[in-house]
Tab-separated table of C-alpha atoms in Angstrom:
chain	number	residue	atom	x	y	z
N	1	UNK	CA	8.903	37.405	125.768
N	2	UNK	CA	10.223	37.921	122.253
N	3	UNK	CA	7.818	37.824	119.345
N	4	UNK	CA	8.493	35.253	116.650
N	5	UNK	CA	7.421	36.462	113.200
N	6	UNK	CA	7.568	33.697	110.591
N	7	UNK	CA	7.921	34.641	106.933
N	8	UNK	CA	4.319	33.646	106.255
N	9	UNK	CA	3.087	36.181	108.786
N	10	UNK	CA	5.164	38.916	107.179
N	11	UNK	CA	3.822	38.059	103.728
N	12	UNK	CA	0.212	37.832	104.918
N	13	UNK	CA	0.518	41.283	106.449
N	14	UNK	CA	1.515	42.901	103.187
N	15	UNK	CA	-0.717	41.075	100.689
N	16	UNK	CA	-3.898	43.012	101.524
N	17	UNK	CA	-2.003	46.297	101.259
N	18	UNK	CA	-0.706	45.458	97.798
N	19	UNK	CA	-4.203	44.572	96.620
N	20	UNK	CA	-5.635	48.023	97.383
N	21	UNK	CA	-5.938	50.484	94.504
N	22	UNK	CA	-4.293	53.858	95.077
N	23	UNK	CA	-4.984	54.123	98.805
N	24	UNK	CA	-4.575	57.566	100.309
N	25	UNK	CA	-2.383	56.283	103.138
N	26	UNK	CA	-0.908	52.841	103.736
N	27	UNK	CA	-0.282	51.987	107.388
N	28	UNK	CA	3.392	51.367	108.012
N	29	UNK	CA	4.484	48.200	109.747
N	30	UNK	CA	5.531	50.259	112.780
N	31	UNK	CA	2.141	51.963	113.078
N	32	UNK	CA	0.336	48.608	112.736
N	33	UNK	CA	2.587	47.045	115.374
N	34	UNK	CA	1.976	49.953	117.752
N	35	UNK	CA	-1.796	49.858	117.135
N	36	UNK	CA	-1.848	46.170	118.097
N	37	UNK	CA	0.262	46.928	121.173
N	38	UNK	CA	-2.056	49.747	122.320
N	39	UNK	CA	-5.132	47.555	121.866
N	40	UNK	CA	-3.856	44.989	124.362
N	41	UNK	CA	-5.472	44.958	127.826
N	42	UNK	CA	-3.465	47.087	130.252
N	43	UNK	CA	-2.031	44.917	133.024
N	44	UNK	CA	-1.707	46.446	136.477
N	45	UNK	CA	1.899	47.359	137.173
N	46	UNK	CA	2.900	47.175	133.495
N	47	UNK	CA	4.680	49.982	131.680
N	48	UNK	CA	1.258	51.051	130.349
N	49	UNK	CA	-0.442	51.010	133.758
N	50	UNK	CA	-0.387	54.824	133.774
N	51	UNK	CA	-1.325	54.985	130.079
N	52	UNK	CA	2.066	56.574	129.427
N	53	UNK	CA	4.613	54.627	127.406
N	54	UNK	CA	8.340	55.071	128.086
N	55	UNK	CA	10.230	56.067	124.955
N	56	UNK	CA	13.560	57.406	123.782
N	57	UNK	CA	13.634	60.295	121.326
N	58	UNK	CA	16.799	61.123	119.427
N	59	UNK	CA	17.324	64.529	117.802
N	60	UNK	CA	18.823	64.084	114.350
N	61	UNK	CA	18.729	67.683	113.039
N	62	UNK	CA	17.086	71.047	113.810
N	63	UNK	CA	16.216	73.725	111.248
N	64	UNK	CA	15.331	77.001	113.025
N	65	UNK	CA	12.235	78.992	112.003
N	66	UNK	CA	11.692	76.665	109.063
N	67	UNK	CA	7.917	76.980	108.750
N	68	UNK	CA	5.001	79.213	109.717
N	69	UNK	CA	1.850	77.422	110.861
N	70	UNK	CA	-1.527	78.786	111.871
N	71	UNK	CA	-2.581	78.064	115.452
N	72	UNK	CA	-5.923	79.360	116.738
N	73	UNK	CA	-6.071	81.695	113.758
N	74	UNK	CA	-2.664	83.248	114.455
N	75	UNK	CA	0.659	82.610	112.642
N	76	UNK	CA	3.222	80.587	114.601
N	77	UNK	CA	6.869	80.423	113.541
N	78	UNK	CA	8.230	76.917	114.094
N	79	UNK	CA	11.520	75.075	114.114
N	80	UNK	CA	11.665	71.864	112.100
N	81	UNK	CA	12.978	68.887	114.086
N	82	UNK	CA	13.891	65.499	112.694
N	83	UNK	CA	13.230	63.099	115.577
N	84	UNK	CA	13.721	59.342	115.892
N	85	UNK	CA	11.458	57.666	118.451
N	86	UNK	CA	12.084	54.200	119.915
N	87	UNK	CA	9.879	52.075	122.143
N	88	UNK	CA	10.244	48.389	123.006
N	89	UNK	CA	7.486	45.866	122.376
N	90	UNK	CA	8.042	42.337	123.677
N	91	UNK	CA	11.685	43.176	124.257
N	92	UNK	CA	12.403	44.257	120.673
N	93	UNK	CA	12.748	47.860	119.447
N	94	UNK	CA	10.306	49.632	117.167
N	95	UNK	CA	11.869	52.809	115.778
N	96	UNK	CA	10.503	55.476	113.468
N	97	UNK	CA	11.821	58.836	112.219
N	98	UNK	CA	9.397	61.732	111.737
N	99	UNK	CA	9.270	65.527	111.378
N	100	UNK	CA	8.170	67.631	114.345
N	101	UNK	CA	7.459	71.356	114.491
N	102	UNK	CA	8.392	73.173	117.700
N	103	UNK	CA	7.193	76.730	118.438
N	104	UNK	CA	10.259	78.931	117.988
N	105	UNK	CA	9.249	81.303	120.813
N	106	UNK	CA	8.898	78.325	123.189
N	107	UNK	CA	12.073	76.643	122.038
N	108	UNK	CA	13.133	73.722	124.242
N	109	UNK	CA	15.957	72.612	121.956
N	110	UNK	CA	18.392	74.794	120.066
N	111	UNK	CA	20.358	74.552	116.855
N	112	UNK	CA	23.371	73.985	119.098
N	113	UNK	CA	21.923	70.665	120.291
N	114	UNK	CA	24.415	68.024	119.105
N	115	UNK	CA	23.078	65.692	116.461
N	116	UNK	CA	21.912	62.287	117.704
N	117	UNK	CA	21.313	63.563	121.246
N	118	UNK	CA	18.896	61.219	123.036
N	119	UNK	CA	16.275	62.003	125.673
N	120	UNK	CA	13.957	59.872	127.772
N	121	UNK	CA	10.259	60.728	127.842
N	122	UNK	CA	6.806	59.222	128.316
N	123	UNK	CA	4.165	59.397	125.588
N	124	UNK	CA	0.413	59.066	125.762
N	125	UNK	CA	-1.098	56.385	123.500
N	126	UNK	CA	-2.566	59.103	121.251
N	127	UNK	CA	0.786	60.851	120.902
N	128	UNK	CA	2.562	57.598	120.147
N	129	UNK	CA	0.008	56.485	117.564
N	130	UNK	CA	-0.023	59.879	115.820
N	131	UNK	CA	3.776	59.910	115.628
N	132	UNK	CA	3.924	56.347	114.324
N	133	UNK	CA	1.210	56.908	111.707
N	134	UNK	CA	2.959	59.946	110.287
N	135	UNK	CA	-0.321	60.939	108.606
N	136	UNK	CA	0.058	64.633	109.456
N	137	UNK	CA	2.527	66.858	111.258
N	138	UNK	CA	2.100	66.939	115.026
N	139	UNK	CA	0.573	70.047	116.531
N	140	UNK	CA	3.443	72.197	117.930
N	141	UNK	CA	1.565	72.372	121.259
N	142	UNK	CA	1.799	68.574	121.524
N	143	UNK	CA	5.494	68.807	120.716
N	144	UNK	CA	5.935	71.468	123.409
N	145	UNK	CA	4.170	69.230	125.938
N	146	UNK	CA	6.470	66.297	125.123
N	147	UNK	CA	9.622	68.412	125.198
N	148	UNK	CA	8.623	69.965	128.548
N	149	UNK	CA	9.016	66.522	130.126
N	150	UNK	CA	12.160	65.121	128.504
N	151	UNK	CA	15.152	64.041	130.552
N	152	UNK	CA	18.678	63.197	129.451
N	153	UNK	CA	18.811	59.569	128.390
N	154	UNK	CA	21.582	57.224	129.328
N	155	UNK	CA	24.001	57.116	126.434
N	156	UNK	CA	23.356	53.763	124.783
N	157	UNK	CA	26.340	51.571	124.066
N	158	UNK	CA	27.224	51.529	120.367
N	159	UNK	CA	25.187	48.813	118.721
N	160	UNK	CA	27.507	46.101	117.397
N	161	UNK	CA	27.233	45.206	113.739
N	162	UNK	CA	26.857	41.474	114.296
N	163	UNK	CA	27.089	40.595	110.622
N	164	UNK	CA	30.335	42.569	110.191
N	165	UNK	CA	31.856	40.945	113.282
N	166	UNK	CA	30.958	37.498	111.915
N	167	UNK	CA	32.630	38.369	108.621
N	168	UNK	CA	35.736	39.555	110.471
N	169	UNK	CA	35.805	36.422	112.625
N	170	UNK	CA	35.540	34.292	109.499
N	171	UNK	CA	38.211	36.290	107.645
N	172	UNK	CA	40.597	35.853	110.583
N	173	UNK	CA	40.085	32.071	110.458
N	174	UNK	CA	40.231	31.951	106.650
N	175	UNK	CA	42.656	34.629	105.409
N	176	UNK	CA	42.536	33.061	101.942
N	177	UNK	CA	38.921	34.242	101.555
N	178	UNK	CA	38.555	37.028	99.024
N	179	UNK	CA	36.750	40.266	99.890
N	180	UNK	CA	35.696	43.302	97.880
N	181	UNK	CA	35.448	46.834	99.351
N	182	UNK	CA	32.197	48.502	98.279
N	183	UNK	CA	30.844	51.795	99.617
N	184	UNK	CA	33.104	51.578	102.647
N	185	UNK	CA	31.873	48.098	103.589
N	186	UNK	CA	33.195	44.605	102.952
N	187	UNK	CA	31.110	42.293	100.791
N	188	UNK	CA	32.480	38.820	101.420
N	189	UNK	CA	32.909	37.039	98.101
N	190	UNK	CA	33.776	33.540	99.258
N	191	UNK	CA	33.107	31.143	102.137
N	192	UNK	CA	35.573	28.275	102.336
N	193	UNK	CA	34.518	25.379	104.546
N	194	UNK	CA	35.924	21.857	104.956
N	195	UNK	CA	33.108	20.312	102.915
N	196	UNK	CA	32.141	23.052	100.478
N	197	UNK	CA	32.751	26.537	99.056
N	198	UNK	CA	30.240	29.342	98.494
N	199	UNK	CA	31.417	31.844	95.903
N	200	UNK	CA	30.032	35.049	94.410
N	201	UNK	CA	31.076	35.614	90.811
N	202	UNK	CA	30.239	38.017	88.000
N	203	UNK	CA	28.858	36.131	85.017
N	204	UNK	CA	27.353	37.827	81.958
N	205	UNK	CA	27.061	41.065	83.966
N	206	UNK	CA	25.101	39.291	86.690
N	207	UNK	CA	26.044	38.512	90.295
N	208	UNK	CA	25.776	34.768	90.819
N	209	UNK	CA	26.081	32.810	94.099
N	210	UNK	CA	27.537	29.327	93.543
N	211	UNK	CA	27.728	26.308	95.866
N	212	UNK	CA	30.559	23.831	95.200
N	213	UNK	CA	30.812	20.681	97.360
N	214	UNK	CA	34.178	18.942	97.736
N	215	UNK	CA	32.659	15.974	95.950
N	216	UNK	CA	29.982	16.820	93.431
N	217	UNK	CA	28.858	19.399	90.921
N	218	UNK	CA	28.573	23.170	91.358
N	219	UNK	CA	25.029	24.428	91.959
N	220	UNK	CA	23.775	27.975	91.296
N	221	UNK	CA	21.923	29.325	94.349
N	222	UNK	CA	20.901	32.835	93.361
N	223	UNK	CA	21.578	35.568	90.818
N	224	UNK	CA	20.667	39.211	90.309
N	225	UNK	CA	21.658	42.205	88.179
N	226	UNK	CA	23.380	44.103	90.995
N	227	UNK	CA	25.275	42.575	93.932
N	228	UNK	CA	24.989	40.264	96.939
N	229	UNK	CA	26.662	39.769	100.312
N	230	UNK	CA	27.690	36.532	102.003
N	231	UNK	CA	27.532	36.220	105.787
N	232	UNK	CA	29.309	33.173	107.245
N	233	UNK	CA	27.853	31.848	110.489
N	234	UNK	CA	29.400	29.997	113.452
N	235	UNK	CA	27.406	26.883	112.533
N	236	UNK	CA	29.253	25.723	109.445
N	237	UNK	CA	26.205	24.141	107.820
N	238	UNK	CA	24.429	27.539	107.766
N	239	UNK	CA	25.140	30.747	105.853
N	240	UNK	CA	23.241	33.874	104.816
N	241	UNK	CA	23.001	35.725	101.519
N	242	UNK	CA	21.859	39.350	101.482
N	243	UNK	CA	20.350	39.862	98.045
N	244	UNK	CA	20.499	43.421	96.605
N	245	UNK	CA	18.520	43.165	93.355
N	246	UNK	CA	17.862	46.915	93.382
N	247	UNK	CA	19.234	49.952	95.190
N	248	UNK	CA	15.941	50.262	97.093
N	249	UNK	CA	15.616	46.584	98.062
N	250	UNK	CA	17.552	44.056	100.071
N	251	UNK	CA	16.293	40.699	101.301
N	252	UNK	CA	17.854	38.148	103.612
N	253	UNK	CA	18.038	34.429	102.798
N	254	UNK	CA	19.158	31.803	105.334
N	255	UNK	CA	20.571	28.571	103.866
N	256	UNK	CA	21.206	25.235	105.519
N	257	UNK	CA	23.290	22.436	104.034
N	258	UNK	CA	21.937	18.935	104.610
N	259	UNK	CA	19.529	17.671	107.218
N	260	UNK	CA	16.343	18.334	105.251
N	261	UNK	CA	14.224	15.349	104.320
N	262	UNK	CA	13.473	16.545	100.792
N	263	UNK	CA	17.028	17.538	99.862
N	264	UNK	CA	20.189	15.619	99.134
N	265	UNK	CA	22.434	15.220	102.216
N	266	UNK	CA	24.972	17.789	101.036
N	267	UNK	CA	22.644	20.131	99.129
N	268	UNK	CA	21.927	23.670	100.369
N	269	UNK	CA	18.308	24.678	100.942
N	270	UNK	CA	16.877	28.117	101.701
N	271	UNK	CA	15.046	27.637	105.003
N	272	UNK	CA	14.022	31.278	105.575
N	273	UNK	CA	13.756	34.392	103.448
N	274	UNK	CA	12.323	37.860	103.907
N	275	UNK	CA	10.057	39.498	101.333
N	276	UNK	CA	11.534	41.650	98.573
N	277	UNK	CA	9.728	44.975	99.071
N	278	UNK	CA	10.499	48.343	97.520
N	279	UNK	CA	12.202	50.800	99.911
N	280	UNK	CA	12.725	48.025	102.498
N	281	UNK	CA	16.128	46.728	103.625
N	282	UNK	CA	16.699	43.571	105.717
N	283	UNK	CA	19.868	42.829	107.704
N	284	UNK	CA	21.146	40.317	110.244
N	285	UNK	CA	21.598	41.809	113.711
N	286	UNK	CA	22.226	38.773	115.932
N	287	UNK	CA	22.759	35.015	115.668
N	288	UNK	CA	22.123	32.945	118.813
N	289	UNK	CA	22.495	29.226	118.194
N	290	UNK	CA	22.044	28.362	121.869
N	291	UNK	CA	18.626	30.059	121.949
N	292	UNK	CA	17.801	28.770	118.470
N	293	UNK	CA	17.100	32.252	117.090
N	294	UNK	CA	18.424	35.013	114.910
N	295	UNK	CA	17.429	38.674	115.023
N	296	UNK	CA	16.788	40.403	111.705
N	297	UNK	CA	16.159	44.104	111.193
N	298	UNK	CA	13.637	45.578	108.765
N	299	UNK	CA	14.216	49.213	107.748
N	300	UNK	CA	11.563	50.879	105.610
N	301	UNK	CA	12.150	54.260	103.936
N	302	UNK	CA	8.989	56.381	103.859
N	303	UNK	CA	9.382	59.018	101.123
N	304	UNK	CA	5.790	60.269	101.501
N	305	UNK	CA	6.214	60.823	105.253
N	306	UNK	CA	9.820	61.899	105.100
N	307	UNK	CA	11.120	59.337	107.561
N	308	UNK	CA	11.768	55.655	108.126
N	309	UNK	CA	10.576	52.762	110.265
N	310	UNK	CA	12.938	50.240	111.840
N	311	UNK	CA	11.809	47.027	113.534
N	312	UNK	CA	13.654	43.966	114.835
N	313	UNK	CA	12.190	40.468	114.617
N	314	UNK	CA	13.357	37.309	116.366
N	315	UNK	CA	13.209	34.335	113.998
N	316	UNK	CA	13.577	30.637	114.972
N	317	UNK	CA	16.473	29.023	113.118
N	318	UNK	CA	15.921	25.396	114.066
């Protein structure tokens, strides 16, 4: 069963963390999610029945003999591995990137291992929690134990960029819509619908999102000092703005036009938005009107740990 995470729950999670003064280590959202998962009762026959959790590890890069560590009072030359680990909780992926050190004289992977090679493995709860926390580097002996038991993983199908495909679908139906290339991507600048237009304009060196009904006055929806993206949706009374107020921040806002008791019939209202957090990016991954949900992805950069956390959340849209 998918986990629904309303905006309020996301905000409540972070408020206590922001109130702390200079904490030594803040738990990441991935480590908190995994802690809650590991604290659940273990059901017989479940994937945790053996206390080993199936996972996929993906090798991003390998730096040979990058560091010397002391093990049992003796120096140990180690390779540095950048590894992304993914497990699924309630049907949705939790992914985190971390540094591992592998004993060079017991090397299981080589510098010739192609980047982004994936392997299947099983992790003990302690291994999984330590990797997710990212508080300290894993002991190379733990890394050796994990790598001794990896198997080639089925090559996953390329993950579709749902938002980009929606933009393309819209552009095919509305070739008059304007688009701006930016950093190799397309930032849609206008949505043209039978009853209204949504337009992004530059005004006084600010990016401004404007709503113009066919009958009525233009309304400003949002502005920032950088740029925004528009994502048209199959339901023509819904659209999404990705707000980029800073290079380290993006937040997702879902708008609905009409149908809300406290808004004018043709007025847009923001019915869901993600928090604006430093070093956190939000994106749309899937839109499923039949199920009444959308899937949004939260990616957090972790400069102190040298990695990132990625989590998907299923959000009700009606």
